[in-house]
Amino acid sequence: MQKFTLGMLGAAVALSMSLAAQTASAETVLRLSHQWSTSDVRNKVAEIVAEHVAQADVDLRIQIYPTQSLFKAREQWQPTSRGQLDMAVFPLAYAGGVHPEFNLTLMPGLVKNHDHAARLNASPFMERIKQIAEDDGVLILVDGYLAGGFAGREKCVTGPEDVQGLQMRAAGKAFEQMLAAAGASIASMASSEIYNAMQTGVLDGANTSSSSFVSYRIYEQVKCFTPVGDYALWFMYQPLVMSKRSWEKLNDAQRKAIEEGAAKAEAFYADEAKKEDAEATRVFKENGVEISDMTEAQFEGWRAVAAKSSYPAFVESVPDGQALLDMALAVK
């Protein structure tokens, strides 16, 4: 009797383990890659989607790989389009070599503030950008623009006339073209190198994101900061994307969970982007740096310079580029 009971118990344990293994194997795991640290706003965007999906209990889990631990930053587009990578938080302009149309998502003067960015996200222009992405096998799930400003080592950089004769670092080729047209010399470097370049006098001014200005402590090397306010030049579209092949493998409940999580993440992203800009202004001000807001006239002055430099360069490189540029500029 005892042997039978133990045998029954053993069978029950074995059956339980088998069922558990079957349940575990039934769970779909999606891999999400990005280049930033776990404290970055873009990692939090990914976490919001992953947490919502986990709570939905639909046999789906999103595993996040931050800090380029799965793919290098600029190498994520092709794996996503081919279904080798499921999801990514990805600056779309990084894929400008594959789809030059995407270079408009990092173009001076196309976005003037965060409210304008929201209108652009809901425009026919962005519908076209998303269609190009989808045609290449990538779905855009979460819209998001992050912004940046200027900093000057010895003086404020707000209007085009301020960069005449200065050695400047810009974030993106189109911004380099615009600054050069305004009379600046260009020093190309990663944002992580700005501090030392200013400290040694190699660099007079820089353009980068609000978060980079703070995280790299640029406020220790400059006298003036032009923050993101009612007007700013530097906006970069950095959405959360998903492989269309991976999406099509999911069932309706799993897709619904991702869509609900994406909606939460997008709302957070929009609010947090504004907070990062405000935090940069606070940090620079607290460290004794002069704050110089960009005026509408200065913004329009920069746009006029871009219209003679960055915009024509884009149009020349893209079939129907003028039509796409006009679609973006039409959003007021």
Short mmCIF file of N, CA, C and O in Angstrom, two decimals, residues 66-141:
data_model
loop_
_atom_site.label_atom_id
_atom_site.label_comp_id
_atom_site.label_asym_id
_atom_site.label_seq_id
_atom_site.Cartn_x
_atom_site.Cartn_y
_atom_site.Cartn_z
N PRO A 66 18.86 46.30 -22.54
CA PRO A 66 19.31 47.69 -22.62
C PRO A 66 20.79 47.78 -23.00
O PRO A 66 21.47 46.77 -23.22
N THR A 67 21.29 49.00 -23.07
CA THR A 67 22.72 49.33 -23.23
C THR A 67 23.42 48.56 -24.36
O THR A 67 24.55 48.11 -24.21
N GLN A 68 22.73 48.38 -25.47
CA GLN A 68 23.29 47.70 -26.65
C GLN A 68 23.75 46.28 -26.34
O GLN A 68 24.68 45.77 -26.98
N SER A 69 23.13 45.65 -25.36
CA SER A 69 23.57 44.31 -24.95
C SER A 69 23.14 43.22 -25.92
O SER A 69 23.65 42.10 -25.86
N LEU A 70 22.22 43.53 -26.82
CA LEU A 70 21.77 42.54 -27.80
C LEU A 70 22.20 42.94 -29.21
O LEU A 70 22.72 42.12 -29.97
N PHE A 71 21.95 44.21 -29.57
CA PHE A 71 22.37 44.75 -30.87
C PHE A 71 22.96 46.13 -30.67
O PHE A 71 22.54 46.87 -29.77
N LYS A 72 23.92 46.51 -31.49
CA LYS A 72 24.44 47.87 -31.48
C LYS A 72 23.34 48.84 -31.91
O LYS A 72 22.43 48.48 -32.66
N ALA A 73 23.46 50.08 -31.44
CA ALA A 73 22.40 51.06 -31.63
C ALA A 73 21.94 51.18 -33.08
O ALA A 73 20.75 51.14 -33.38
N ARG A 74 22.89 51.33 -33.99
CA ARG A 74 22.55 51.59 -35.39
C ARG A 74 22.34 50.31 -36.20
O ARG A 74 22.14 50.38 -37.41
N GLU A 75 22.40 49.18 -35.54
CA GLU A 75 22.26 47.90 -36.24
C GLU A 75 20.93 47.20 -35.95
O GLU A 75 20.80 46.00 -36.20
N GLN A 76 19.96 47.94 -35.46
CA GLN A 76 18.71 47.30 -35.03
C GLN A 76 17.62 47.27 -36.10
O GLN A 76 16.71 46.45 -36.01
N TRP A 77 17.73 48.12 -37.11
CA TRP A 77 16.65 48.20 -38.09
C TRP A 77 16.51 46.92 -38.91
O TRP A 77 15.43 46.34 -38.99
N GLN A 78 17.59 46.47 -39.53
CA GLN A 78 17.51 45.30 -40.39
C GLN A 78 17.05 44.04 -39.63
O GLN A 78 16.18 43.31 -40.13
N PRO A 79 17.59 43.76 -38.44
CA PRO A 79 17.09 42.59 -37.71
C PRO A 79 15.60 42.68 -37.39
O PRO A 79 14.89 41.67 -37.42
N THR A 80 15.13 43.90 -37.11
CA THR A 80 13.70 44.07 -36.82
C THR A 80 12.87 43.84 -38.08
O THR A 80 11.84 43.16 -38.04
N SER A 81 13.30 44.40 -39.19
CA SER A 81 12.53 44.25 -40.42
C SER A 81 12.50 42.80 -40.90
O SER A 81 11.53 42.36 -41.53
N ARG A 82 13.54 42.04 -40.56
CA ARG A 82 13.62 40.64 -41.00
C ARG A 82 13.06 39.65 -39.98
O ARG A 82 13.08 38.44 -40.20
N GLY A 83 12.62 40.16 -38.83
CA GLY A 83 12.04 39.28 -37.82
C GLY A 83 13.05 38.61 -36.91
O GLY A 83 12.71 37.74 -36.12
N GLN A 84 14.32 39.05 -36.99
CA GLN A 84 15.35 38.49 -36.11
C GLN A 84 15.35 39.16 -34.75
O GLN A 84 15.85 38.62 -33.77
N LEU A 85 14.80 40.36 -34.68
CA LEU A 85 14.61 41.11 -33.44
C LEU A 85 13.15 41.49 -33.38
O LEU A 85 12.59 41.98 -34.36
N ASP A 86 12.53 41.27 -32.21
CA ASP A 86 11.08 41.48 -32.11
C ASP A 86 10.71 42.95 -31.95
O ASP A 86 9.79 43.44 -32.60
N MET A 87 11.41 43.66 -31.05
CA MET A 87 11.03 45.03 -30.72
C MET A 87 12.29 45.86 -30.45
O MET A 87 13.34 45.32 -30.10
N ALA A 88 12.15 47.18 -30.57
CA ALA A 88 13.26 48.08 -30.27
C ALA A 88 12.73 49.47 -29.99
O ALA A 88 11.67 49.86 -30.50
N VAL A 89 13.46 50.21 -29.15
CA VAL A 89 13.25 51.66 -29.07
C VAL A 89 14.38 52.24 -29.91
O VAL A 89 15.56 52.04 -29.60
N PHE A 90 14.00 52.94 -30.97
CA PHE A 90 14.97 53.17 -32.05
C PHE A 90 14.80 54.56 -32.65
O PHE A 90 13.74 54.89 -33.19
N PRO A 91 15.83 55.42 -32.59
CA PRO A 91 15.77 56.69 -33.32
C PRO A 91 15.66 56.42 -34.82
O PRO A 91 16.58 55.86 -35.42
N LEU A 92 14.57 56.81 -35.40
CA LEU A 92 14.28 56.39 -36.77
C LEU A 92 15.30 56.91 -37.77
O LEU A 92 15.57 56.27 -38.79
N ALA A 93 15.91 58.06 -37.47
CA ALA A 93 16.91 58.61 -38.37
C ALA A 93 18.13 57.71 -38.50
O ALA A 93 18.88 57.82 -39.48
N TYR A 94 18.33 56.80 -37.55
CA TYR A 94 19.44 55.84 -37.66
C TYR A 94 19.28 54.95 -38.89
O TYR A 94 20.26 54.39 -39.37
N ALA A 95 18.05 54.80 -39.35
CA ALA A 95 17.79 53.99 -40.55
C ALA A 95 17.70 54.86 -41.80
O ALA A 95 17.21 54.42 -42.83
N GLY A 96 18.22 56.08 -41.70
CA GLY A 96 18.19 56.99 -42.85
C GLY A 96 19.00 56.50 -44.03
O GLY A 96 18.73 56.88 -45.17
N GLY A 97 19.99 55.65 -43.78
CA GLY A 97 20.76 55.09 -44.88
C GLY A 97 19.97 54.09 -45.69
O GLY A 97 20.20 53.91 -46.89
N VAL A 98 19.01 53.42 -45.04
CA VAL A 98 18.15 52.45 -45.70
C VAL A 98 16.95 53.15 -46.32
O VAL A 98 16.56 52.88 -47.47
N HIS A 99 16.36 54.06 -45.55
CA HIS A 99 15.20 54.83 -46.01
C HIS A 99 15.50 56.31 -45.76
O HIS A 99 15.25 56.83 -44.67
N PRO A 100 16.04 57.01 -46.75
CA PRO A 100 16.43 58.41 -46.54
C PRO A 100 15.27 59.32 -46.13
O PRO A 100 15.49 60.39 -45.57
N GLU A 101 14.05 58.88 -46.37
CA GLU A 101 12.87 59.64 -45.93
C GLU A 101 12.90 59.85 -44.41
O GLU A 101 12.41 60.86 -43.89
N PHE A 102 13.47 58.88 -43.70
CA PHE A 102 13.49 58.94 -42.24
C PHE A 102 14.37 60.07 -41.72
O PHE A 102 14.26 60.44 -40.55
N ASN A 103 15.23 60.62 -42.57
CA ASN A 103 16.08 61.74 -42.13
C ASN A 103 15.25 62.97 -41.77
O ASN A 103 15.75 63.85 -41.05
N LEU A 104 14.03 63.03 -42.22
CA LEU A 104 13.15 64.14 -41.84
C LEU A 104 12.74 64.07 -40.37
O LEU A 104 12.23 65.05 -39.83
N THR A 105 12.96 62.94 -39.73
CA THR A 105 12.61 62.83 -38.31
C THR A 105 13.73 63.35 -37.41
O THR A 105 13.61 63.28 -36.18
N LEU A 106 14.79 63.88 -38.02
CA LEU A 106 15.84 64.61 -37.31
C LEU A 106 16.29 65.74 -38.23
O LEU A 106 17.36 65.69 -38.82
N MET A 107 15.43 66.75 -38.37
CA MET A 107 15.65 67.83 -39.33
C MET A 107 15.38 69.17 -38.64
O MET A 107 14.32 69.34 -38.03
N PRO A 108 16.31 70.11 -38.70
CA PRO A 108 16.10 71.39 -38.00
C PRO A 108 14.89 72.15 -38.51
O PRO A 108 14.65 72.23 -39.71
N GLY A 109 14.13 72.68 -37.56
CA GLY A 109 13.01 73.54 -37.90
C GLY A 109 11.72 72.84 -38.23
O GLY A 109 10.70 73.50 -38.43
N LEU A 110 11.70 71.52 -38.31
CA LEU A 110 10.46 70.82 -38.64
C LEU A 110 9.53 70.74 -37.42
O LEU A 110 8.32 70.70 -37.56
N VAL A 111 10.12 70.68 -36.24
CA VAL A 111 9.34 70.65 -34.99
C VAL A 111 9.80 71.82 -34.15
O VAL A 111 11.01 72.01 -33.94
N LYS A 112 8.86 72.61 -33.65
CA LYS A 112 9.26 73.79 -32.87
C LYS A 112 9.06 73.64 -31.37
O LYS A 112 9.72 74.31 -30.58
N ASN A 113 8.15 72.76 -30.95
CA ASN A 113 7.96 72.48 -29.53
C ASN A 113 7.22 71.15 -29.39
O ASN A 113 6.84 70.53 -30.39
N HIS A 114 7.00 70.72 -28.15
CA HIS A 114 6.41 69.40 -27.94
C HIS A 114 4.95 69.32 -28.40
O HIS A 114 4.51 68.26 -28.87
N ASP A 115 4.22 70.39 -28.26
CA ASP A 115 2.83 70.38 -28.74
C ASP A 115 2.79 70.24 -30.26
O ASP A 115 1.94 69.55 -30.82
N HIS A 116 3.73 70.92 -30.91
CA HIS A 116 3.85 70.79 -32.37
C HIS A 116 4.22 69.36 -32.75
O HIS A 116 3.71 68.80 -33.73
N ALA A 117 5.10 68.73 -31.96
CA ALA A 117 5.50 67.34 -32.21
C ALA A 117 4.29 66.41 -32.15
O ALA A 117 4.16 65.49 -32.96
N ALA A 118 3.40 66.67 -31.19
CA ALA A 118 2.19 65.84 -31.07
C ALA A 118 1.31 65.98 -32.30
O ALA A 118 0.74 64.99 -32.79
N ARG A 119 1.21 67.19 -32.82
CA ARG A 119 0.41 67.39 -34.04
C ARG A 119 1.08 66.71 -35.23
O ARG A 119 0.39 66.14 -36.10
N LEU A 120 2.39 66.76 -35.27
CA LEU A 120 3.12 66.10 -36.37
C LEU A 120 2.90 64.58 -36.32
O LEU A 120 2.73 63.93 -37.35
N ASN A 121 2.90 64.02 -35.11
CA ASN A 121 2.69 62.58 -34.95
C ASN A 121 1.33 62.14 -35.47
O ASN A 121 1.17 60.99 -35.89
N ALA A 122 0.35 63.05 -35.44
CA ALA A 122 -1.00 62.71 -35.87
C ALA A 122 -1.30 63.18 -37.30
O ALA A 122 -2.45 63.19 -37.73
N SER A 123 -0.25 63.52 -38.05
CA SER A 123 -0.42 64.12 -39.36
C SER A 123 -0.25 63.11 -40.50
O SER A 123 0.29 62.02 -40.30
N PRO A 124 -0.69 63.49 -41.72
CA PRO A 124 -0.44 62.65 -42.90
C PRO A 124 1.05 62.41 -43.13
O PRO A 124 1.44 61.36 -43.66
N PHE A 125 1.90 63.37 -42.73
CA PHE A 125 3.35 63.17 -42.86
C PHE A 125 3.80 61.93 -42.09
O PHE A 125 4.50 61.08 -42.63
N MET A 126 3.37 61.83 -40.83
CA MET A 126 3.79 60.68 -40.04
C MET A 126 3.13 59.39 -40.53
O MET A 126 3.72 58.31 -40.43
N GLU A 127 1.93 59.49 -41.05
CA GLU A 127 1.28 58.31 -41.65
C GLU A 127 2.14 57.77 -42.79
O GLU A 127 2.29 56.55 -42.95
N ARG A 128 2.70 58.67 -43.57
CA ARG A 128 3.56 58.27 -44.69
C ARG A 128 4.84 57.61 -44.18
O ARG A 128 5.27 56.58 -44.69
N ILE A 129 5.44 58.20 -43.14
CA ILE A 129 6.66 57.64 -42.55
C ILE A 129 6.37 56.23 -42.02
O ILE A 129 7.16 55.29 -42.23
N LYS A 130 5.25 56.07 -41.36
CA LYS A 130 4.90 54.77 -40.79
C LYS A 130 4.61 53.74 -41.88
O LYS A 130 4.90 52.55 -41.72
N GLN A 131 4.07 54.20 -43.00
CA GLN A 131 3.79 53.29 -44.10
C GLN A 131 5.09 52.79 -44.73
O GLN A 131 5.21 51.62 -45.08
N ILE A 132 6.08 53.69 -44.85
CA ILE A 132 7.39 53.28 -45.37
C ILE A 132 7.99 52.23 -44.46
O ILE A 132 8.55 51.22 -44.91
N ALA A 133 7.88 52.45 -43.15
CA ALA A 133 8.41 51.49 -42.18
C ALA A 133 7.68 50.15 -42.28
O ALA A 133 8.32 49.08 -42.32
N GLU A 134 6.37 50.20 -42.37
CA GLU A 134 5.60 48.96 -42.43
C GLU A 134 5.89 48.18 -43.71
O GLU A 134 5.95 46.94 -43.70
N ASP A 135 6.06 48.90 -44.81
CA ASP A 135 6.37 48.24 -46.07
C ASP A 135 7.70 47.48 -46.00
O ASP A 135 7.92 46.53 -46.75
N ASP A 136 8.55 47.88 -45.05
CA ASP A 136 9.83 47.19 -44.84
C ASP A 136 9.76 46.25 -43.65
O ASP A 136 10.79 45.77 -43.16
N GLY A 137 8.55 45.99 -43.16
CA GLY A 137 8.37 44.99 -42.13
C GLY A 137 8.49 45.47 -40.70
O GLY A 137 8.69 44.66 -39.78
N VAL A 138 8.35 46.78 -40.48
CA VAL A 138 8.47 47.34 -39.12
C VAL A 138 7.23 48.16 -38.78
O VAL A 138 6.86 49.08 -39.53
N LEU A 139 6.61 47.84 -37.65
CA LEU A 139 5.45 48.57 -37.16
C LEU A 139 5.88 49.56 -36.09
O LEU A 139 6.69 49.23 -35.22
N ILE A 140 5.34 50.77 -36.14
CA ILE A 140 5.62 51.76 -35.10
C ILE A 140 4.48 51.73 -34.08
O ILE A 140 3.34 52.01 -34.42
N LEU A 141 4.81 51.38 -32.85
CA LEU A 141 3.81 51.19 -31.80
C LEU A 141 3.66 52.40 -30.89
O LEU A 141 2.57 52.69 -30.41
#
